[in-house]
Amino acid sequence: MTAPSTFGLSSEARNLHWLLTNLVEEVPGIQSVAVVSSDGLLLLSSDPGRNDAARQPRAAAPKGPRGSSADLATIVSGIGSLTIGAARLMDSGPVKHTMVAMDEGSLFVMSISDGSLLGVHGSADCDMSVVAYHMALFVGRAGHVLTPELRSELRKSLESETESAGSTR
């Protein structure tokens, strides 16, 4: 994994980048991670080099509006919205986490205190309980610092990263 540039970011933003990098590097089977705001915008990603498909050779470019990070953010947002709606219909309280097991991988979505979501794409052989545990640690550490100001800073950082990648074509 290539670490994103954190130059010029606040200490809280750098800390969140570090937590995300640590999650991916320390937990076996995690393929990619996205933090998505409550309105569905990608805030933080483990795939900074794949946020923009224009950076990759045409044959290797992932499908989607901006690449794999945007695709994961879209999926996480959609699943989050669906499960929140289901919980309301069932009058069962807030959704804590969602896990989807597939033949070739797993998807985990966990709520963060401010309405944001943490999404993890795991390999087929990942240990779901280990991934869920480390996601809960991330949420516990990140939830209290993910303020509206920090969400705005993270979003602007991703936008400027995408713009600078587009200008290097």
JSON list of C-alpha atoms in Angstrom, two decimals:
[
{"chain": "A", "resi": 1, "resn": "MET", "atom": "CA", "xyz": [0.00, 0.00, 0.00]},
{"chain": "A", "resi": 2, "resn": "THR", "atom": "CA", "xyz": [1.24, 3.48, -0.82]},
{"chain": "A", "resi": 3, "resn": "ALA", "atom": "CA", "xyz": [0.68, 5.91, 2.00]},
{"chain": "A", "resi": 4, "resn": "PRO", "atom": "CA", "xyz": [-1.19, 9.05, 1.02]},
{"chain": "A", "resi": 5, "resn": "SER", "atom": "CA", "xyz": [0.51, 12.41, 1.33]},
{"chain": "A", "resi": 6, "resn": "THR", "atom": "CA", "xyz": [-0.42, 13.99, 4.63]},
{"chain": "A", "resi": 7, "resn": "PHE", "atom": "CA", "xyz": [1.64, 17.15, 4.13]},
{"chain": "A", "resi": 8, "resn": "GLY", "atom": "CA", "xyz": [-0.31, 20.21, 5.20]},
{"chain": "A", "resi": 9, "resn": "LEU", "atom": "CA", "xyz": [-3.02, 18.28, 7.04]},
{"chain": "A", "resi": 10, "resn": "SER", "atom": "CA", "xyz": [-4.01, 18.82, 10.66]},
{"chain": "A", "resi": 11, "resn": "SER", "atom": "CA", "xyz": [-2.72, 16.42, 13.30]},
{"chain": "A", "resi": 12, "resn": "GLU", "atom": "CA", "xyz": [-6.21, 14.85, 13.54]},
{"chain": "A", "resi": 13, "resn": "ALA", "atom": "CA", "xyz": [-6.28, 14.19, 9.78]},
{"chain": "A", "resi": 14, "resn": "ARG", "atom": "CA", "xyz": [-2.75, 12.75, 9.86]},
{"chain": "A", "resi": 15, "resn": "ASN", "atom": "CA", "xyz": [-3.76, 10.54, 12.79]},
{"chain": "A", "resi": 16, "resn": "LEU", "atom": "CA", "xyz": [-6.78, 9.19, 10.87]},
{"chain": "A", "resi": 17, "resn": "HIS", "atom": "CA", "xyz": [-4.56, 8.45, 7.86]},
{"chain": "A", "resi": 18, "resn": "TRP", "atom": "CA", "xyz": [-2.15, 6.63, 10.16]},
{"chain": "A", "resi": 19, "resn": "LEU", "atom": "CA", "xyz": [-4.97, 4.62, 11.77]},
{"chain": "A", "resi": 20, "resn": "LEU", "atom": "CA", "xyz": [-6.30, 3.62, 8.35]},
{"chain": "A", "resi": 21, "resn": "THR", "atom": "CA", "xyz": [-2.85, 2.65, 7.06]},
{"chain": "A", "resi": 22, "resn": "ASN", "atom": "CA", "xyz": [-2.22, 0.66, 10.23]},
{"chain": "A", "resi": 23, "resn": "LEU", "atom": "CA", "xyz": [-5.57, -1.15, 9.87]},
{"chain": "A", "resi": 24, "resn": "VAL", "atom": "CA", "xyz": [-4.74, -2.29, 6.33]},
{"chain": "A", "resi": 25, "resn": "GLU", "atom": "CA", "xyz": [-1.14, -3.22, 7.05]},
{"chain": "A", "resi": 26, "resn": "GLU", "atom": "CA", "xyz": [-1.71, -5.01, 10.36]},
{"chain": "A", "resi": 27, "resn": "VAL", "atom": "CA", "xyz": [-4.86, -7.02, 9.70]},
{"chain": "A", "resi": 28, "resn": "PRO", "atom": "CA", "xyz": [-4.42, -10.00, 7.36]},
{"chain": "A", "resi": 29, "resn": "GLY", "atom": "CA", "xyz": [-6.90, -10.25, 4.52]},
{"chain": "A", "resi": 30, "resn": "ILE", "atom": "CA", "xyz": [-7.95, -6.60, 4.30]},
{"chain": "A", "resi": 31, "resn": "GLN", "atom": "CA", "xyz": [-7.81, -5.52, 0.66]},
{"chain": "A", "resi": 32, "resn": "SER", "atom": "CA", "xyz": [-9.16, -1.97, 0.86]},
{"chain": "A", "resi": 33, "resn": "VAL", "atom": "CA", "xyz": [-10.82, 0.41, 3.29]},
{"chain": "A", "resi": 34, "resn": "ALA", "atom": "CA", "xyz": [-13.00, 3.49, 2.83]},
{"chain": "A", "resi": 35, "resn": "VAL", "atom": "CA", "xyz": [-14.45, 5.99, 5.28]},
{"chain": "A", "resi": 36, "resn": "VAL", "atom": "CA", "xyz": [-17.63, 7.51, 3.88]},
{"chain": "A", "resi": 37, "resn": "SER", "atom": "CA", "xyz": [-19.53, 10.52, 5.22]},
{"chain": "A", "resi": 38, "resn": "SER", "atom": "CA", "xyz": [-23.18, 10.26, 6.18]},
{"chain": "A", "resi": 39, "resn": "ASP", "atom": "CA", "xyz": [-24.08, 11.82, 2.81]},
{"chain": "A", "resi": 40, "resn": "GLY", "atom": "CA", "xyz": [-22.09, 9.21, 0.88]},
{"chain": "A", "resi": 41, "resn": "LEU", "atom": "CA", "xyz": [-18.90, 11.13, 0.09]},
{"chain": "A", "resi": 42, "resn": "LEU", "atom": "CA", "xyz": [-15.53, 9.37, 0.27]},
{"chain": "A", "resi": 43, "resn": "LEU", "atom": "CA", "xyz": [-13.46, 10.93, 3.08]},
{"chain": "A", "resi": 44, "resn": "LEU", "atom": "CA", "xyz": [-10.56, 8.57, 3.53]},
{"chain": "A", "resi": 45, "resn": "SER", "atom": "CA", "xyz": [-9.25, 5.63, 1.55]},
{"chain": "A", "resi": 46, "resn": "SER", "atom": "CA", "xyz": [-6.57, 2.97, 1.75]},
{"chain": "A", "resi": 47, "resn": "ASP", "atom": "CA", "xyz": [-6.18, 3.18, -2.04]},
{"chain": "A", "resi": 48, "resn": "PRO", "atom": "CA", "xyz": [-5.03, 6.76, -2.66]},
{"chain": "A", "resi": 49, "resn": "GLY", "atom": "CA", "xyz": [-3.23, 5.74, -5.84]},
{"chain": "A", "resi": 50, "resn": "ARG", "atom": "CA", "xyz": [-6.45, 4.23, -7.19]},
{"chain": "A", "resi": 51, "resn": "ASN", "atom": "CA", "xyz": [-8.81, 7.11, -6.43]},
{"chain": "A", "resi": 52, "resn": "ASP", "atom": "CA", "xyz": [-8.46, 8.20, -10.03]},
{"chain": "A", "resi": 53, "resn": "ALA", "atom": "CA", "xyz": [-8.49, 5.58, -12.78]},
{"chain": "A", "resi": 54, "resn": "ALA", "atom": "CA", "xyz": [-6.60, 8.01, -15.04]},
{"chain": "A", "resi": 55, "resn": "ARG", "atom": "CA", "xyz": [-3.38, 7.25, -13.15]},
{"chain": "A", "resi": 56, "resn": "GLN", "atom": "CA", "xyz": [-3.41, 3.60, -14.21]},
{"chain": "A", "resi": 57, "resn": "PRO", "atom": "CA", "xyz": [-2.78, 1.99, -17.57]},
{"chain": "A", "resi": 58, "resn": "ARG", "atom": "CA", "xyz": [-6.04, 1.56, -19.47]},
{"chain": "A", "resi": 59, "resn": "ALA", "atom": "CA", "xyz": [-6.06, -2.24, -19.14]},
{"chain": "A", "resi": 60, "resn": "ALA", "atom": "CA", "xyz": [-5.53, -2.08, -15.37]},
{"chain": "A", "resi": 61, "resn": "ALA", "atom": "CA", "xyz": [-7.94, 0.78, -14.63]},
{"chain": "A", "resi": 62, "resn": "PRO", "atom": "CA", "xyz": [-10.72, -0.35, -12.30]},
{"chain": "A", "resi": 63, "resn": "LYS", "atom": "CA", "xyz": [-14.29, 0.14, -13.42]},
{"chain": "A", "resi": 64, "resn": "GLY", "atom": "CA", "xyz": [-16.28, 2.92, -11.82]},
{"chain": "A", "resi": 65, "resn": "PRO", "atom": "CA", "xyz": [-16.51, 6.69, -11.70]},
{"chain": "A", "resi": 66, "resn": "ARG", "atom": "CA", "xyz": [-13.08, 7.24, -10.09]},
{"chain": "A", "resi": 67, "resn": "GLY", "atom": "CA", "xyz": [-11.72, 3.75, -9.43]},
{"chain": "A", "resi": 68, "resn": "SER", "atom": "CA", "xyz": [-11.87, 1.18, -6.68]},
{"chain": "A", "resi": 69, "resn": "SER", "atom": "CA", "xyz": [-12.04, 3.64, -3.76]},
{"chain": "A", "resi": 70, "resn": "ALA", "atom": "CA", "xyz": [-15.03, 5.40, -5.26]},
{"chain": "A", "resi": 71, "resn": "ASP", "atom": "CA", "xyz": [-16.64, 2.04, -6.01]},
{"chain": "A", "resi": 72, "resn": "LEU", "atom": "CA", "xyz": [-16.13, 0.84, -2.42]},
{"chain": "A", "resi": 73, "resn": "ALA", "atom": "CA", "xyz": [-17.47, 4.15, -1.09]},
{"chain": "A", "resi": 74, "resn": "THR", "atom": "CA", "xyz": [-20.58, 3.80, -3.27]},
{"chain": "A", "resi": 75, "resn": "ILE", "atom": "CA", "xyz": [-21.19, 0.25, -2.09]},
{"chain": "A", "resi": 76, "resn": "VAL", "atom": "CA", "xyz": [-20.62, 1.15, 1.58]},
{"chain": "A", "resi": 77, "resn": "SER", "atom": "CA", "xyz": [-22.97, 4.12, 1.32]},
{"chain": "A", "resi": 78, "resn": "GLY", "atom": "CA", "xyz": [-25.67, 2.04, -0.37]},
{"chain": "A", "resi": 79, "resn": "ILE", "atom": "CA", "xyz": [-25.47, -0.83, 2.12]},
{"chain": "A", "resi": 80, "resn": "GLY", "atom": "CA", "xyz": [-25.44, 1.64, 4.99]},
{"chain": "A", "resi": 81, "resn": "SER", "atom": "CA", "xyz": [-28.54, 3.37, 3.69]},
{"chain": "A", "resi": 82, "resn": "LEU", "atom": "CA", "xyz": [-30.33, 0.07, 3.08]},
{"chain": "A", "resi": 83, "resn": "THR", "atom": "CA", "xyz": [-29.60, -1.31, 6.55]},
{"chain": "A", "resi": 84, "resn": "ILE", "atom": "CA", "xyz": [-30.55, 1.96, 8.27]},
{"chain": "A", "resi": 85, "resn": "GLY", "atom": "CA", "xyz": [-33.88, 1.90, 6.42]},
{"chain": "A", "resi": 86, "resn": "ALA", "atom": "CA", "xyz": [-34.41, -1.75, 7.38]},
{"chain": "A", "resi": 87, "resn": "ALA", "atom": "CA", "xyz": [-33.67, -1.01, 11.03]},
{"chain": "A", "resi": 88, "resn": "ARG", "atom": "CA", "xyz": [-36.21, 1.83, 10.99]},
{"chain": "A", "resi": 89, "resn": "LEU", "atom": "CA", "xyz": [-38.88, -0.36, 9.40]},
{"chain": "A", "resi": 90, "resn": "MET", "atom": "CA", "xyz": [-38.22, -3.09, 11.94]},
{"chain": "A", "resi": 91, "resn": "ASP", "atom": "CA", "xyz": [-38.06, -0.60, 14.80]},
{"chain": "A", "resi": 92, "resn": "SER", "atom": "CA", "xyz": [-34.86, -2.27, 15.97]},
{"chain": "A", "resi": 93, "resn": "GLY", "atom": "CA", "xyz": [-32.61, 0.66, 16.85]},
{"chain": "A", "resi": 94, "resn": "PRO", "atom": "CA", "xyz": [-29.49, 1.90, 15.10]},
{"chain": "A", "resi": 95, "resn": "VAL", "atom": "CA", "xyz": [-27.36, -0.38, 12.91]},
{"chain": "A", "resi": 96, "resn": "LYS", "atom": "CA", "xyz": [-23.99, -1.23, 14.47]},
{"chain": "A", "resi": 97, "resn": "HIS", "atom": "CA", "xyz": [-22.40, -3.26, 11.68]},
{"chain": "A", "resi": 98, "resn": "THR", "atom": "CA", "xyz": [-23.14, -5.27, 8.56]},
{"chain": "A", "resi": 99, "resn": "MET", "atom": "CA", "xyz": [-21.17, -8.19, 7.17]},
{"chain": "A", "resi": 100, "resn": "VAL", "atom": "CA", "xyz": [-21.57, -9.74, 3.73]},
{"chain": "A", "resi": 101, "resn": "ALA", "atom": "CA", "xyz": [-19.77, -13.01, 3.06]},
{"chain": "A", "resi": 102, "resn": "MET", "atom": "CA", "xyz": [-19.22, -13.90, -0.60]},
{"chain": "A", "resi": 103, "resn": "ASP", "atom": "CA", "xyz": [-17.41, -16.79, -2.30]},
{"chain": "A", "resi": 104, "resn": "GLU", "atom": "CA", "xyz": [-14.40, -14.65, -3.20]},
{"chain": "A", "resi": 105, "resn": "GLY", "atom": "CA", "xyz": [-14.40, -12.04, -0.45]},
{"chain": "A", "resi": 106, "resn": "SER", "atom": "CA", "xyz": [-16.15, -10.23, 2.36]},
{"chain": "A", "resi": 107, "resn": "LEU", "atom": "CA", "xyz": [-17.57, -6.79, 2.92]},
{"chain": "A", "resi": 108, "resn": "PHE", "atom": "CA", "xyz": [-17.85, -5.17, 6.32]},
{"chain": "A", "resi": 109, "resn": "VAL", "atom": "CA", "xyz": [-19.65, -1.91, 7.09]},
{"chain": "A", "resi": 110, "resn": "MET", "atom": "CA", "xyz": [-19.55, -0.34, 10.55]},
{"chain": "A", "resi": 111, "resn": "SER", "atom": "CA", "xyz": [-21.18, 2.86, 11.78]},
{"chain": "A", "resi": 112, "resn": "ILE", "atom": "CA", "xyz": [-19.05, 5.66, 13.15]},
{"chain": "A", "resi": 113, "resn": "SER", "atom": "CA", "xyz": [-20.57, 7.89, 15.82]},
{"chain": "A", "resi": 114, "resn": "ASP", "atom": "CA", "xyz": [-21.16, 10.89, 13.55]},
{"chain": "A", "resi": 115, "resn": "GLY", "atom": "CA", "xyz": [-23.15, 8.94, 10.94]},
{"chain": "A", "resi": 116, "resn": "SER", "atom": "CA", "xyz": [-20.12, 8.21, 8.80]},
{"chain": "A", "resi": 117, "resn": "LEU", "atom": "CA", "xyz": [-19.36, 4.63, 7.82]},
{"chain": "A", "resi": 118, "resn": "LEU", "atom": "CA", "xyz": [-16.23, 2.51, 7.78]},
{"chain": "A", "resi": 119, "resn": "GLY", "atom": "CA", "xyz": [-16.19, -0.01, 4.95]},
{"chain": "A", "resi": 120, "resn": "VAL", "atom": "CA", "xyz": [-13.72, -2.86, 4.53]},
{"chain": "A", "resi": 121, "resn": "HIS", "atom": "CA", "xyz": [-13.29, -5.19, 1.58]},
{"chain": "A", "resi": 122, "resn": "GLY", "atom": "CA", "xyz": [-11.67, -8.39, 2.80]},
{"chain": "A", "resi": 123, "resn": "SER", "atom": "CA", "xyz": [-10.32, -11.46, 1.05]},
{"chain": "A", "resi": 124, "resn": "ALA", "atom": "CA", "xyz": [-12.19, -14.76, 1.09]},
{"chain": "A", "resi": 125, "resn": "ASP", "atom": "CA", "xyz": [-9.80, -16.19, 3.68]},
{"chain": "A", "resi": 126, "resn": "CYS", "atom": "CA", "xyz": [-9.83, -13.25, 6.12]},
{"chain": "A", "resi": 127, "resn": "ASP", "atom": "CA", "xyz": [-10.86, -13.96, 9.69]},
{"chain": "A", "resi": 128, "resn": "MET", "atom": "CA", "xyz": [-14.15, -12.07, 9.98]},
{"chain": "A", "resi": 129, "resn": "SER", "atom": "CA", "xyz": [-13.96, -11.78, 13.76]},
{"chain": "A", "resi": 130, "resn": "VAL", "atom": "CA", "xyz": [-10.42, -10.30, 13.63]},
{"chain": "A", "resi": 131, "resn": "VAL", "atom": "CA", "xyz": [-11.45, -7.80, 10.94]},
{"chain": "A", "resi": 132, "resn": "ALA", "atom": "CA", "xyz": [-14.57, -6.79, 12.90]},
{"chain": "A", "resi": 133, "resn": "TYR", "atom": "CA", "xyz": [-12.53, -6.39, 16.10]},
{"chain": "A", "resi": 134, "resn": "HIS", "atom": "CA", "xyz": [-9.98, -4.11, 14.43]},
{"chain": "A", "resi": 135, "resn": "MET", "atom": "CA", "xyz": [-12.73, -2.13, 12.73]},
{"chain": "A", "resi": 136, "resn": "ALA", "atom": "CA", "xyz": [-14.32, -1.56, 16.15]},
{"chain": "A", "resi": 137, "resn": "LEU", "atom": "CA", "xyz": [-10.95, -0.31, 17.45]},
{"chain": "A", "resi": 138, "resn": "PHE", "atom": "CA", "xyz": [-10.67, 2.08, 14.48]},
{"chain": "A", "resi": 139, "resn": "VAL", "atom": "CA", "xyz": [-14.22, 3.36, 15.03]},
{"chain": "A", "resi": 140, "resn": "GLY", "atom": "CA", "xyz": [-13.54, 3.84, 18.75]},
{"chain": "A", "resi": 141, "resn": "ARG", "atom": "CA", "xyz": [-10.41, 5.85, 18.03]},
{"chain": "A", "resi": 142, "resn": "ALA", "atom": "CA", "xyz": [-11.73, 7.81, 15.04]},
{"chain": "A", "resi": 143, "resn": "GLY", "atom": "CA", "xyz": [-15.33, 8.47, 16.02]},
{"chain": "A", "resi": 144, "resn": "HIS", "atom": "CA", "xyz": [-14.67, 11.21, 18.55]},
{"chain": "A", "resi": 145, "resn": "VAL", "atom": "CA", "xyz": [-12.35, 13.21, 16.27]},
{"chain": "A", "resi": 146, "resn": "LEU", "atom": "CA", "xyz": [-14.40, 13.01, 13.06]},
{"chain": "A", "resi": 147, "resn": "THR", "atom": "CA", "xyz": [-15.88, 16.50, 13.43]},
{"chain": "A", "resi": 148, "resn": "PRO", "atom": "CA", "xyz": [-17.57, 18.45, 10.63]},
{"chain": "A", "resi": 149, "resn": "GLU", "atom": "CA", "xyz": [-14.36, 20.48, 10.24]},
{"chain": "A", "resi": 150, "resn": "LEU", "atom": "CA", "xyz": [-12.23, 17.34, 9.91]},
{"chain": "A", "resi": 151, "resn": "ARG", "atom": "CA", "xyz": [-14.66, 15.76, 7.45]},
{"chain": "A", "resi": 152, "resn": "SER", "atom": "CA", "xyz": [-14.41, 18.92, 5.33]},
{"chain": "A", "resi": 153, "resn": "GLU", "atom": "CA", "xyz": [-10.60, 18.87, 5.51]},
{"chain": "A", "resi": 154, "resn": "LEU", "atom": "CA", "xyz": [-10.47, 15.19, 4.48]},
{"chain": "A", "resi": 155, "resn": "ARG", "atom": "CA", "xyz": [-12.87, 15.74, 1.60]},
{"chain": "A", "resi": 156, "resn": "LYS", "atom": "CA", "xyz": [-10.86, 18.73, 0.31]},
{"chain": "A", "resi": 157, "resn": "SER", "atom": "CA", "xyz": [-7.66, 16.70, 0.61]},
{"chain": "A", "resi": 158, "resn": "LEU", "atom": "CA", "xyz": [-9.13, 13.90, -1.54]},
{"chain": "A", "resi": 159, "resn": "GLU", "atom": "CA", "xyz": [-10.43, 16.40, -4.10]},
{"chain": "A", "resi": 160, "resn": "SER", "atom": "CA", "xyz": [-7.06, 18.13, -4.41]},
{"chain": "A", "resi": 161, "resn": "GLU", "atom": "CA", "xyz": [-5.30, 14.75, -4.71]},
{"chain": "A", "resi": 162, "resn": "THR", "atom": "CA", "xyz": [-7.66, 13.81, -7.56]},
{"chain": "A", "resi": 163, "resn": "GLU", "atom": "CA", "xyz": [-7.21, 17.20, -9.27]},
{"chain": "A", "resi": 164, "resn": "SER", "atom": "CA", "xyz": [-3.42, 17.00, -9.11]},
{"chain": "A", "resi": 165, "resn": "ALA", "atom": "CA", "xyz": [-3.52, 13.44, -10.50]},
{"chain": "A", "resi": 166, "resn": "GLY", "atom": "CA", "xyz": [-5.70, 14.64, -13.37]},
{"chain": "A", "resi": 167, "resn": "SER", "atom": "CA", "xyz": [-3.27, 17.42, -14.22]},
{"chain": "A", "resi": 168, "resn": "THR", "atom": "CA", "xyz": [-0.35, 14.97, -14.55]},
{"chain": "A", "resi": 169, "resn": "ARG", "atom": "CA", "xyz": [-1.97, 13.03, -17.41]}
]
